[in-house]
Coordinates of C-alpha atoms and ligand atoms in Angstrom, one line a residue:
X1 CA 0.0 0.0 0.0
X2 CA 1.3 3.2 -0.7
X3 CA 2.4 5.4 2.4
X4 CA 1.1 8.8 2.9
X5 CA 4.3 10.4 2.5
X6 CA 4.3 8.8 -0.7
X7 CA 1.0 9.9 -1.9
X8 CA 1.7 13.4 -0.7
X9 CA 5.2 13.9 -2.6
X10 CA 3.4 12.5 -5.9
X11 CA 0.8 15.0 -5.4
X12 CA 2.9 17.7 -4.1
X13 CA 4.1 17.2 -8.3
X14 CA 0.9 17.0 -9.5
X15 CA 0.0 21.1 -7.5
X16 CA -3.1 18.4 -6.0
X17 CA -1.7 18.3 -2.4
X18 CA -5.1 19.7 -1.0
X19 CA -6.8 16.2 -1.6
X20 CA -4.9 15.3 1.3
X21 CA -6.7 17.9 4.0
X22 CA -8.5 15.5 5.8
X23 CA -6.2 12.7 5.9
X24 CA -5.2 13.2 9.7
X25 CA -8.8 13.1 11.0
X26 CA -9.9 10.0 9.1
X27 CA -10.6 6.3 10.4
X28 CA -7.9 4.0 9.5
X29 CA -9.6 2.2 6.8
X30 CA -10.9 5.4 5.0
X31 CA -7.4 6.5 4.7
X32 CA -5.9 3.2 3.4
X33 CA -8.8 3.4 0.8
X34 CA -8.1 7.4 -0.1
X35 CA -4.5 6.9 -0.3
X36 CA -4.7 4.0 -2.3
X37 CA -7.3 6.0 -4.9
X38 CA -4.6 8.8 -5.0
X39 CA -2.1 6.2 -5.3
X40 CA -3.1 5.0 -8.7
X41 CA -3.0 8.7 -10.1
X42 CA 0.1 9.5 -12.2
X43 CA 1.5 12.6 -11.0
X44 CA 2.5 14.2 -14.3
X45 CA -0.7 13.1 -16.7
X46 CA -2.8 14.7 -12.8
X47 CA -0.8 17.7 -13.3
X48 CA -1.6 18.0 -17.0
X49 CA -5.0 16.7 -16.9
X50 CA -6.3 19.7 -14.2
X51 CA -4.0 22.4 -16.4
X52 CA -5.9 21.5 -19.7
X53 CA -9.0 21.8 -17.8
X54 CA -8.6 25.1 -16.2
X55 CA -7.6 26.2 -19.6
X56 CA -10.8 24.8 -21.4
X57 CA -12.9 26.4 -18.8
X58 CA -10.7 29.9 -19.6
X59 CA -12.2 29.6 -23.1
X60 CA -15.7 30.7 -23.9
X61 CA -18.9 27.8 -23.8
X62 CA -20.1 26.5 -27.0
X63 CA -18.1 25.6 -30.1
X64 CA -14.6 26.7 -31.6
X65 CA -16.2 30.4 -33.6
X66 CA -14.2 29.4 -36.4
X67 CA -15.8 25.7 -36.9
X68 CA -18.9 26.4 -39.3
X69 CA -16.6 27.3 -42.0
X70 CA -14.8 24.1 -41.6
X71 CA -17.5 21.8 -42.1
X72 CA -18.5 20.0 -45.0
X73 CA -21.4 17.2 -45.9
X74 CA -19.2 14.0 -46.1
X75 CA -19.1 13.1 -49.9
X76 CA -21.6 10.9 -51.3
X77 CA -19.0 7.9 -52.5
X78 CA -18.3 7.4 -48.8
X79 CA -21.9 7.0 -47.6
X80 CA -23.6 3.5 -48.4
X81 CA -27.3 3.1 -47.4
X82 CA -29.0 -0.2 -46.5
X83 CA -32.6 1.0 -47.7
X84 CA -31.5 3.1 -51.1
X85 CA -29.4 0.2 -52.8
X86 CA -30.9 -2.4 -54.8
X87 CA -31.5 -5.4 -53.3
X88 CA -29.0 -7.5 -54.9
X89 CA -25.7 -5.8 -53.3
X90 CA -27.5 -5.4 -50.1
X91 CA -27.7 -9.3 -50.8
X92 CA -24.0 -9.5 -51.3
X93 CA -23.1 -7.3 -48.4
X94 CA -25.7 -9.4 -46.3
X95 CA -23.7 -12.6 -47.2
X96 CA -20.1 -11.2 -46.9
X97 CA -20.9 -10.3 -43.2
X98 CA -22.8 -14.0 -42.7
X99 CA -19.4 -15.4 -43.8
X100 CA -17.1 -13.1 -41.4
X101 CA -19.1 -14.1 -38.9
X102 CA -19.1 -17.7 -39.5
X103 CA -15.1 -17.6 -40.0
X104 CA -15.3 -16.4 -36.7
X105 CA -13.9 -12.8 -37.3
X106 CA -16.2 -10.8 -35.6
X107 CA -16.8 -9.3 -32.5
X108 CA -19.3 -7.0 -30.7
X109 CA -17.7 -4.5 -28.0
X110 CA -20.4 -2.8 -25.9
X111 CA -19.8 0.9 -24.8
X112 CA -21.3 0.4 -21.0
X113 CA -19.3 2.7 -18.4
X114 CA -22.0 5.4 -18.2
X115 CA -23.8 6.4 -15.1
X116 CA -27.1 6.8 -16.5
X117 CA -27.8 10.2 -15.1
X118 CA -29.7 11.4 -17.9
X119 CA -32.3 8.1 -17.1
X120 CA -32.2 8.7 -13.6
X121 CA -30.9 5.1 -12.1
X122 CA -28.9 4.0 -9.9
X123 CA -27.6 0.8 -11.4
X124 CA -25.9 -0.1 -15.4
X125 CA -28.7 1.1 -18.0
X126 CA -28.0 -2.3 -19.8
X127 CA -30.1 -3.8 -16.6
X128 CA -33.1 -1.5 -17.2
X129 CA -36.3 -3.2 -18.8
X130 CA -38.9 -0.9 -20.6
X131 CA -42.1 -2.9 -19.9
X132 CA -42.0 -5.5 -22.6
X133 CA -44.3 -8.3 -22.0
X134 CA -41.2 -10.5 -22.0
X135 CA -39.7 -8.0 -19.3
X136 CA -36.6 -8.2 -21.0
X137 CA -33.3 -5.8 -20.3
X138 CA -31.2 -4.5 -22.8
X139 CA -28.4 -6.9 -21.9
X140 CA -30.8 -9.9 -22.3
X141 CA -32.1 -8.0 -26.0
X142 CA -28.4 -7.9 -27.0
X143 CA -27.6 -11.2 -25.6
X144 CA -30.1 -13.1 -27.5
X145 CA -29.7 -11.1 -30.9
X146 CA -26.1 -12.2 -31.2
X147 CA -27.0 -15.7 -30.2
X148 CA -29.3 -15.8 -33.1
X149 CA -27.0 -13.9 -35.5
X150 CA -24.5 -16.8 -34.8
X151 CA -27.1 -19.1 -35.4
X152 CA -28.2 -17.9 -39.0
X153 CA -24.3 -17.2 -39.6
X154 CA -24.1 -21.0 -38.6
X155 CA -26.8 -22.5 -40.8
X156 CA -25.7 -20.3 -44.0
X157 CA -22.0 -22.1 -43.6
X158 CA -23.1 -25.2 -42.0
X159 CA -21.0 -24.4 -39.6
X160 CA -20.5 -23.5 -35.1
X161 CA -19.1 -20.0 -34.6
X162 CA -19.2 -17.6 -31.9
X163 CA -19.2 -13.4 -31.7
X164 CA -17.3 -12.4 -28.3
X165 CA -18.7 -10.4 -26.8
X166 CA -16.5 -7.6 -25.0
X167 CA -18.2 -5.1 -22.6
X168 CA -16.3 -2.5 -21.3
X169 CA -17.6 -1.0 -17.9
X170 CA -16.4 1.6 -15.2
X171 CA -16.1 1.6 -11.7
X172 CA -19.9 2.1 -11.7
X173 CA -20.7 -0.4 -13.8
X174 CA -18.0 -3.7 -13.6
X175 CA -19.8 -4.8 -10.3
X176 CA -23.4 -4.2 -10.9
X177 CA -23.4 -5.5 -14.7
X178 CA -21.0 -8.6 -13.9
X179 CA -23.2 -9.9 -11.0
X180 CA -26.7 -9.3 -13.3
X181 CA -25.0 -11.4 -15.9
X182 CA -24.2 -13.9 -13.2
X183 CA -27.7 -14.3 -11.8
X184 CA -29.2 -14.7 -15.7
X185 CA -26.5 -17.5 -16.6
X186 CA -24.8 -15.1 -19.0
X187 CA -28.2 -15.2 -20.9
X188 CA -27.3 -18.9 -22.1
X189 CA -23.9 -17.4 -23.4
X190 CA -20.9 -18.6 -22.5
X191 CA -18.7 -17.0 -19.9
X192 CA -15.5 -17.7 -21.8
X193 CA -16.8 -15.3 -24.4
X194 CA -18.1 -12.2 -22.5
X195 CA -15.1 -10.8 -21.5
X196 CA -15.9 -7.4 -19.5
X197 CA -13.4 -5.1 -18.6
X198 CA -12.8 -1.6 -16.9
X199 CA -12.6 2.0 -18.3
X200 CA -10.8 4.8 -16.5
X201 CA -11.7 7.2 -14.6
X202 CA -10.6 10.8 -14.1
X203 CA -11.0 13.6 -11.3
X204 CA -13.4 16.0 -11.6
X205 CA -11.7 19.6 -11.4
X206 CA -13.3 23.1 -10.1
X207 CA -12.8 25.9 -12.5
X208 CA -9.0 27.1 -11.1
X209 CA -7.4 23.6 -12.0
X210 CA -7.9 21.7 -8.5
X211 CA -9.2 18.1 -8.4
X212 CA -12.1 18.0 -6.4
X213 CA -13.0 16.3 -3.2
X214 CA -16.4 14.5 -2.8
X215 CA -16.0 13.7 0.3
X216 CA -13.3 13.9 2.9
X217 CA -12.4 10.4 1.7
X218 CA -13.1 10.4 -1.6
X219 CA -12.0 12.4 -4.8
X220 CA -14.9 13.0 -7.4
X221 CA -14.4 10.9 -10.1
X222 CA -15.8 10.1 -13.6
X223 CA -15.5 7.9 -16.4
X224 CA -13.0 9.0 -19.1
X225 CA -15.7 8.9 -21.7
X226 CA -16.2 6.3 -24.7
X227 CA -13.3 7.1 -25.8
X228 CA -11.9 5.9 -22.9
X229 CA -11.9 2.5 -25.1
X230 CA -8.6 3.0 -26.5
X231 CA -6.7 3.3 -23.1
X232 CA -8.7 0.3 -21.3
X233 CA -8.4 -1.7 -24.7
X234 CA -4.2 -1.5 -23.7
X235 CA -4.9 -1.5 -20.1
X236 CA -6.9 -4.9 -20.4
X237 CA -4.8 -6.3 -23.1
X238 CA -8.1 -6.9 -25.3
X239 CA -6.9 -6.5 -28.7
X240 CA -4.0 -9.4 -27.8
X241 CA -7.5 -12.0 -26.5
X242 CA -9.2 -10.5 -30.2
X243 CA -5.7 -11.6 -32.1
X244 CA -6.4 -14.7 -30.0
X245 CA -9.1 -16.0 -31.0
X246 CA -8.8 -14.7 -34.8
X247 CA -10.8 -11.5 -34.4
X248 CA -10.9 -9.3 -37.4
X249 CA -13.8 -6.9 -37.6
X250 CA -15.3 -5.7 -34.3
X251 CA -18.8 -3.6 -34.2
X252 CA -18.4 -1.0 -30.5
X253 CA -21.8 0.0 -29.8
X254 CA -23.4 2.1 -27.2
X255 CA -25.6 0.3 -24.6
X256 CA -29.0 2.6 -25.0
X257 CA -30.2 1.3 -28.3
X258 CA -33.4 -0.9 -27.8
X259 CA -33.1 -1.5 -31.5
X260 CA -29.8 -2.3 -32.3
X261 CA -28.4 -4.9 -34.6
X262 CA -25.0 -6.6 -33.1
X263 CA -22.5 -7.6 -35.5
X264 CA -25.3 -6.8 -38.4
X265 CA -24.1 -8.5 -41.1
X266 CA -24.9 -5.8 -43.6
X267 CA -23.0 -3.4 -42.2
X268 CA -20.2 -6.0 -41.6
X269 CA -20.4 -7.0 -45.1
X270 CA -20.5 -3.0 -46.5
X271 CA -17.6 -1.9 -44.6
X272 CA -15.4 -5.1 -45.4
X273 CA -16.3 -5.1 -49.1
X274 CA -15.5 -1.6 -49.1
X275 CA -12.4 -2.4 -47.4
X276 CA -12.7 0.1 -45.0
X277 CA -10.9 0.4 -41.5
X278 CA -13.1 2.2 -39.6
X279 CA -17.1 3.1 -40.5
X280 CA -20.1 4.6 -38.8
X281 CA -23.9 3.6 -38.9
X282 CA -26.6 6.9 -39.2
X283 CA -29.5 7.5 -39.4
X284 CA -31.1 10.6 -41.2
X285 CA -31.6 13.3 -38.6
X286 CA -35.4 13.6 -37.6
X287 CA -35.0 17.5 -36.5
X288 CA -32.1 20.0 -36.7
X289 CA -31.8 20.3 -32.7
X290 CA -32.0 16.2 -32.2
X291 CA -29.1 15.7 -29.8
X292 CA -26.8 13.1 -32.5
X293 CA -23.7 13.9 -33.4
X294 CA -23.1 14.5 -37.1
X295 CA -21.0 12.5 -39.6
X296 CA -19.2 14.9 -41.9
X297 CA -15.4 16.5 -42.5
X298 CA -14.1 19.3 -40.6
X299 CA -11.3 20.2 -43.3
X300 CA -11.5 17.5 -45.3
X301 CA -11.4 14.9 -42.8
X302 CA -14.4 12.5 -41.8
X303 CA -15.4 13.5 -38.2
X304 CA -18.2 13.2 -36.0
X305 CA -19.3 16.7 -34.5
X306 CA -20.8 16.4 -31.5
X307 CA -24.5 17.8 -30.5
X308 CA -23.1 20.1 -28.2
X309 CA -20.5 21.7 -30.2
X310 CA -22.5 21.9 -32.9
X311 CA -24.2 25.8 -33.3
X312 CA -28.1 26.3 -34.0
X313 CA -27.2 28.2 -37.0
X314 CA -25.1 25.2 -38.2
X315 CA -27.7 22.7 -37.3
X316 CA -30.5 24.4 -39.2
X317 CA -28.9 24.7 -42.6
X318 CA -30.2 22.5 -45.2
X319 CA -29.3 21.8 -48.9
X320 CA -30.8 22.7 -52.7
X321 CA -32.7 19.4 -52.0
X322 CA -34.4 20.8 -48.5
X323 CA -32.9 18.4 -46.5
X324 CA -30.9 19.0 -44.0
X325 CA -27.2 19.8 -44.9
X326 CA -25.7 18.2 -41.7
X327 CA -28.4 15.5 -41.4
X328 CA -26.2 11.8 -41.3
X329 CA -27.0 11.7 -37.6
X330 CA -24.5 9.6 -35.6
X331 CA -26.0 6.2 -34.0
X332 CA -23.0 5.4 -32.0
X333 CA -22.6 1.9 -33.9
X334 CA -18.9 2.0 -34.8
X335 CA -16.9 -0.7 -37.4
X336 CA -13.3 -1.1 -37.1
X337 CA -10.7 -3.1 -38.2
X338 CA -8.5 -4.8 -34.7
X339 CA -5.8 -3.3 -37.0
X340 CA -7.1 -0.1 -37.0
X341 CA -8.0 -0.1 -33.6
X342 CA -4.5 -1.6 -32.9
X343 CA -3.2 1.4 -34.7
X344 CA -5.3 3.8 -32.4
X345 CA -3.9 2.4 -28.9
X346 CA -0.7 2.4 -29.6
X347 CA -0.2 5.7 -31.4
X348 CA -2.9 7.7 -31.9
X349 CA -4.6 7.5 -28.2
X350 CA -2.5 10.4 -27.1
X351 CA -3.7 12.7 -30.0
X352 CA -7.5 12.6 -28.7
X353 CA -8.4 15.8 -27.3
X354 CA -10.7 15.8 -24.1
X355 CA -14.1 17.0 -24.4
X356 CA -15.3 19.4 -21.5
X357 CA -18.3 19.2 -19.6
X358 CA -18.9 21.7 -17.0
X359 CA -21.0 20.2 -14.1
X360 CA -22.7 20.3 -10.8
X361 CA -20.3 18.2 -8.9
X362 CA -20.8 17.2 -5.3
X363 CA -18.0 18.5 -2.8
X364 CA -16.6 19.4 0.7
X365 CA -16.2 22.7 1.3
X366 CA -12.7 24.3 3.7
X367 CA -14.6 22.8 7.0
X368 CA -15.7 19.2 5.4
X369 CA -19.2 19.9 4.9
X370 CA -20.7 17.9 2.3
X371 CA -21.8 20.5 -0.2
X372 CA -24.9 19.7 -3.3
X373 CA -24.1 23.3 -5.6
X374 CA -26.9 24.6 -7.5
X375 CA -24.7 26.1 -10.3
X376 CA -21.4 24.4 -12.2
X377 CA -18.5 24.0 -10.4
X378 CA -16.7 22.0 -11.8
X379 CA -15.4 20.3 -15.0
X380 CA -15.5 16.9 -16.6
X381 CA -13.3 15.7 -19.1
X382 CA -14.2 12.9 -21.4
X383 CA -12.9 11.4 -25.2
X384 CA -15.2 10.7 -27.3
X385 CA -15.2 6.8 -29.1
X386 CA -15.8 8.5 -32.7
X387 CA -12.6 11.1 -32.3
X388 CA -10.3 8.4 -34.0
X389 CA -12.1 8.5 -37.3
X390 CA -9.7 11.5 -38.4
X391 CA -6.8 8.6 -38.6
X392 CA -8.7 6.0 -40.4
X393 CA -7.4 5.5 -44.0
X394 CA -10.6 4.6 -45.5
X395 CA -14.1 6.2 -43.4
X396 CA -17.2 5.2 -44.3
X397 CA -20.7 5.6 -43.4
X398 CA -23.8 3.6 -43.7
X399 CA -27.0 4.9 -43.6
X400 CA -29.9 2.8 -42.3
X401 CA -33.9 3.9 -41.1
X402 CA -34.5 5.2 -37.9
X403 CA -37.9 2.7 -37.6
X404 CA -35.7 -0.1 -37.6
X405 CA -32.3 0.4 -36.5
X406 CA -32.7 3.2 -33.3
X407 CA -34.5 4.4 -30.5
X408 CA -32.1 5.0 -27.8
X409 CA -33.1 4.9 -24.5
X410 CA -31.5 8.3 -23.1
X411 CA -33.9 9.9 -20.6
X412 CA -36.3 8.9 -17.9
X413 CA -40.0 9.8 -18.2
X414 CA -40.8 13.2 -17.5
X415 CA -38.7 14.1 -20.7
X416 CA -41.3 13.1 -24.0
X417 CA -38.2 12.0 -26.1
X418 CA -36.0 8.9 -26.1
X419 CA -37.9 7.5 -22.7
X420 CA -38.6 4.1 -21.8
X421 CA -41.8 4.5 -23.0
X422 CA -41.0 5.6 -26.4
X423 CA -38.1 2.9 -26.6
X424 CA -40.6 -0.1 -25.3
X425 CA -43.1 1.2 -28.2
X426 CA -40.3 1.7 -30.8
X427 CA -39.2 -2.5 -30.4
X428 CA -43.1 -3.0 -30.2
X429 CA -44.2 -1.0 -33.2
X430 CA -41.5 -2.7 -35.1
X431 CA -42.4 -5.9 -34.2
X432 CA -46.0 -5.4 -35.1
X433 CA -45.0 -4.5 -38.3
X434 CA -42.6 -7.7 -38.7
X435 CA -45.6 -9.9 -38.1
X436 CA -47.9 -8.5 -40.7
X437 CA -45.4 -8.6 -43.2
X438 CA -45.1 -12.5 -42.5
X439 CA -48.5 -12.4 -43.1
X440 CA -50.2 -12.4 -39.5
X441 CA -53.8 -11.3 -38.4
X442 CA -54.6 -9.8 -34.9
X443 CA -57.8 -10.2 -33.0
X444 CA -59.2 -8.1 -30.5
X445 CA -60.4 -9.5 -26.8
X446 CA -63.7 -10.5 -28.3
X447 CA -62.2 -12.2 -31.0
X448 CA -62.8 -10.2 -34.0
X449 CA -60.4 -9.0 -36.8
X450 CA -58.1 -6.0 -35.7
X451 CA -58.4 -3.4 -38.0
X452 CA -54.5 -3.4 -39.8
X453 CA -52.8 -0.5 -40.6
X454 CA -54.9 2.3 -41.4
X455 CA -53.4 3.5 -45.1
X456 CA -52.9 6.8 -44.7
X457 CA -49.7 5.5 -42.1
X458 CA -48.2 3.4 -44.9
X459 CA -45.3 4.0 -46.5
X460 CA -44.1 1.4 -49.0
X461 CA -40.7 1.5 -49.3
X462 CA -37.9 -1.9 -49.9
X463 CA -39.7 -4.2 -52.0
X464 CA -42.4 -5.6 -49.8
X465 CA -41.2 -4.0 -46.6
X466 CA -44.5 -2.4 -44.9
X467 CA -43.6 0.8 -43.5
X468 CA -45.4 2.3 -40.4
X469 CA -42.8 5.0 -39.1
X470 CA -44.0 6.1 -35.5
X471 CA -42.1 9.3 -36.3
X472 CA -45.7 9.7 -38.2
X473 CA -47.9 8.9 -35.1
X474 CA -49.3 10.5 -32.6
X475 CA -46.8 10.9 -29.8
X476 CA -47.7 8.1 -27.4
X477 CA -49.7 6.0 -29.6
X478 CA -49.3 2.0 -29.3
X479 CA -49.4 -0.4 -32.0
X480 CA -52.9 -1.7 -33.0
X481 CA -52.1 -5.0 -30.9
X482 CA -49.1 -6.0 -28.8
X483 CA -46.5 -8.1 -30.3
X484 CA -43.1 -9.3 -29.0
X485 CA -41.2 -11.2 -31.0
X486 CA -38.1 -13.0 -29.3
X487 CA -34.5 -12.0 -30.9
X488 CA -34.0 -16.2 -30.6
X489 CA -36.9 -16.1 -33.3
X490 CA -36.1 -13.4 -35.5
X491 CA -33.0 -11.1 -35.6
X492 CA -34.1 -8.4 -38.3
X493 CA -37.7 -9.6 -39.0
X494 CA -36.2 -12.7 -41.1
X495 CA -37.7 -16.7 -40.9
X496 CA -41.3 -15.7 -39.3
X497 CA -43.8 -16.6 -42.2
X498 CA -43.4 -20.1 -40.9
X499 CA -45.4 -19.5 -37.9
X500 CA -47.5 -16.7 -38.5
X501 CA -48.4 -17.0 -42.1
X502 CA -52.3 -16.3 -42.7
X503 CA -53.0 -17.3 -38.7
X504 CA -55.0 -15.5 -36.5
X505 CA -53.1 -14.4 -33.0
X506 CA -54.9 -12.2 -29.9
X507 CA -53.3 -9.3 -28.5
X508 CA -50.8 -9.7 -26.8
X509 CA -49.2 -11.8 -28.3
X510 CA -45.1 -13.1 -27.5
X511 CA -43.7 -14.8 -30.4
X512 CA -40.9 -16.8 -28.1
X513 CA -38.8 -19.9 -28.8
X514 CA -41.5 -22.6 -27.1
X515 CA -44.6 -20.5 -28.9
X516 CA -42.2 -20.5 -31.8
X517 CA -42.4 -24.8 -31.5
X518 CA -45.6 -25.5 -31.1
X519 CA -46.4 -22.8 -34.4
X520 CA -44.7 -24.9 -36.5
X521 CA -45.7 -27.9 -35.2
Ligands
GN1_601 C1 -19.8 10.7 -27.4 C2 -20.8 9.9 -28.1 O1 -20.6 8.8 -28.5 N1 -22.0 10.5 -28.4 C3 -23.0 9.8 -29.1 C4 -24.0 9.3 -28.0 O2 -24.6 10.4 -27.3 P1 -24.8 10.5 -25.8 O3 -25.7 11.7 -25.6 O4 -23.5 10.6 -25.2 O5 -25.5 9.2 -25.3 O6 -25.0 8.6 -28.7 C5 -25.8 9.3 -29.6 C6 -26.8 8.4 -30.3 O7 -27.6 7.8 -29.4 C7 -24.8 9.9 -30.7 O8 -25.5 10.7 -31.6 C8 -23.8 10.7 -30.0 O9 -22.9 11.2 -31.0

């Protein structure tokens, strides 16, 4: 254990020697536990971590005044789109992902340090459950999609494979997420291939460059952001397990998704056949202030810009065509090569510059009262996952719809956006929709014929594909009968004419493995 003189010397280098005020009056065990928290910080990257904060803070809120002028729309030859191509290359790319996957060369990475503030829980968002019927988390959604994706991988090669699954986490999450997965039996996966690991974290700093203290014991920290990947992927020694086990192509994901496709084999199949290192799913923006970063170039360079340092002004503008100009809205669903990404830890990491968030941050004040501030007080700094795209040698972006590919859960119900219950109706809309396009029929309680999509909702788009975008419902409007379909059953809508062909189901209705059985029996 590292002795206090010890601590205090290293801190005494860092200019942070004022985390040690309340050393003297603390129990023994609280001090072993804060000296062994400062312990682990590095003097020198302490020291230059609270001086590049200070300085952020000494610049003025909101982004760089020369930006605007920088940005461009990413060309069109970089941009692929799942629902614009023809159906034979989406065919192709469909099958080139299928056969990465059955060679075993692809991985999913889950994004899963954050503290849910926005959502208002205590505990991983990955554990939350909307109110499905099935009553299904977002771990257990994912868990089962990539089971099934390695299953129709399998069939299509006549072959076993498996999709590790990495999941990084952070000092809020690793204990939490790694006991839920214990008591669900790793959803049916096995352990040996969900390897979790830990992000960073990083002290909080008040606006004149001092790390601050929570509580007498205790130094306010913070997960280094998504793009704290690149450090914990050295840190853990994940790329080296990836080259292990023949890795190639990994798909890093954020947790809040309730629609998201793991290791989607289109995407897969469009970024490898494009031979591209690194790549980015979108969606088309569904209103200029919709808080998604953007996909385009800051001088000539593919970048994400993020909501918040994006202006109004710049948000608003919109091409000859009426769209927006800036509209390839960032979905946090990230392809990379493990040699780009191998690339990126090794020499690149050090390049990525900290984002600053200026916060409310908990805090002891001179006499160690525990203070709650009701204005900013101090600063967060966190990299962003998508910053690396500036080194990739070949960017590219794939567009896919909104309906079917994202509704993230981000805030808790008194906000009417990207809520649980939006998200639970998003997965339940969709799933509605999958069922009458295999042909199903829905009965009321009294048995008779639901009445199916009203017309003027349709949009038909992709060959046969039914549209019924909620973007053009009422807010708050459910589907015209409840249907869940299990992600063992169907991963993207795909296999479910067998059982639901021209029969007759009451609402509601869950489409799971044993229903799935006796259907087809
Ligand atoms: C740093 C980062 O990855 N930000 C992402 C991420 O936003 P959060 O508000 O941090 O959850 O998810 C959004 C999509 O849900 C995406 O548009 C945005 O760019």
């Amino acid at each position: 254990m590292a002795s206090e003189p010890a601590v205090r010397a290293r801190l005494q280098r860092a200019g942070q020697e004022h985390l040690l005020r309340f050393c003297a009056e603390l129990a023994p065990g609280q001090r072993a536990a804060l000296l062994a928290e400062l312990g682990a910080l590095e003097p020198e990257a302490l020291r230059e971590h609270c001086r590049r904060a200070a300085a952020a803070c000494a610049h003025p809120p909101g982004p760089p005044p020369d930006l605007a002028a920088r940005l461009r729309p990413l060309p069109p030859e970089c941009v692929g789109s799942a629902s614009r191509c023809d159906p034979e290359t989406r065919l192709l790319w469909e099958e080139e992902g299928f056969r990465q996957i059955a060679l075993n060369k692809v991985a999913v990475l889950l994004l899963a340090g954050g503290q849910g503030t926005r959502l208002g829980v205590t505990y991983p968002k990955g554990m939350y459950q909307v109110g499905l019927p099935s009553q299904k988390s977002l771990y257990q959604l994912q868990a089962e999609r990539i089971q099934r994706v390695e299953q129709l991988a399998g069939e299509r090669h006549g072959t076993r494979c498996t999709i590790p699954w990495y999941i990084m986490t952070s000092e809020f999450t690793l204990g939490p997420t790694a006991t839920f997965f214990q008591e669900h039996d790793f959803f049916h996966r096995d352990p040996n291939n969900v390897i979790m690991f830990e992000q960073r974290m990083l002290p909080a700093v008040s606006f004149d460059g001092r790390a601050i203290l929570e509580q007498k014991d205790k130094v306010a920290m913070a997960p280094d952001g998504n793009g704290g990947l690149y450090c914990a992927l050295s840190d853990h020694q994940i790329l080296e397990d990836m080259e292990r086990r023949g890795v190639e192509f990994v798909h890093v994901y954020c947790v809040d998704n309730i629609l998201v496709r793991l290791a989607d084999p289109v995407f897969i199949g469009f970024c490898v056949l494009r031979g591209a290192d690194c790549g980015a799913k979108v969606v088309e923006k569904a209103y200029p202030e919709e808080p998604v970063g953007v996909v385009c170039q800051v001088d000539g360079v593919p970048q994400v810009v993020e909501y918040s340092e994006v202006s109004p002004e710049t948000a608003q503008l919109r091409g000859p065509d009426g769209h927006l100009l800036y509209s390839l809205g960032n979905i946090c669903n990230h392809f990379f090569t493990r040699g780009f990404l191998q690339m990126v830890s090794s020499e690149f990491e050090p390049l990525l510059k900290p984002h600053v968030a200026v916060k409310k941050v908990p805090y002891v004040d001179e006499e160690g009262n525990p203070v709650k501030p009701i204005k900013p007080n101090g600063i967060k700094m966190e990299k962003f996952v998508f910053d690396v795209f500036p080194f990739a040698k070949s960017f590219v972006a794939f567009e896919v719809s909104r309906e079917e590919e994202f509704s993230p859960l981000k805030n808790a119900a008194s906000d009417a956006r990207d809520n649980p219950a939006v998200t639970r109706r998003a997965l339940l809309m969709q799933h509605y929709r999958w069922a009458l396009q295999a042909g199903a029929h829905f009965l009321d309680a009294c048995g008779a014929r639901l009445p199916e999509l009203p017309r003027s909702l349709f949009r038909a788009s992709e060959g046969k594909d039914v549209r019924f975008p909620s973007s053009h419902l009422p807010d708050g409007t459910e589907p015209p009968a409840i249907c869940e379909i299990s992600p063992l059953v169907s991963y993207a809508g795909e296999g479910l004419e067998m059982y639901l062909q021209g029969r007759e189901f009451r609402s509601p209705f869950i489409l799971d493995e044993n229903q799935a059985r006796a259907l087809q029996a």
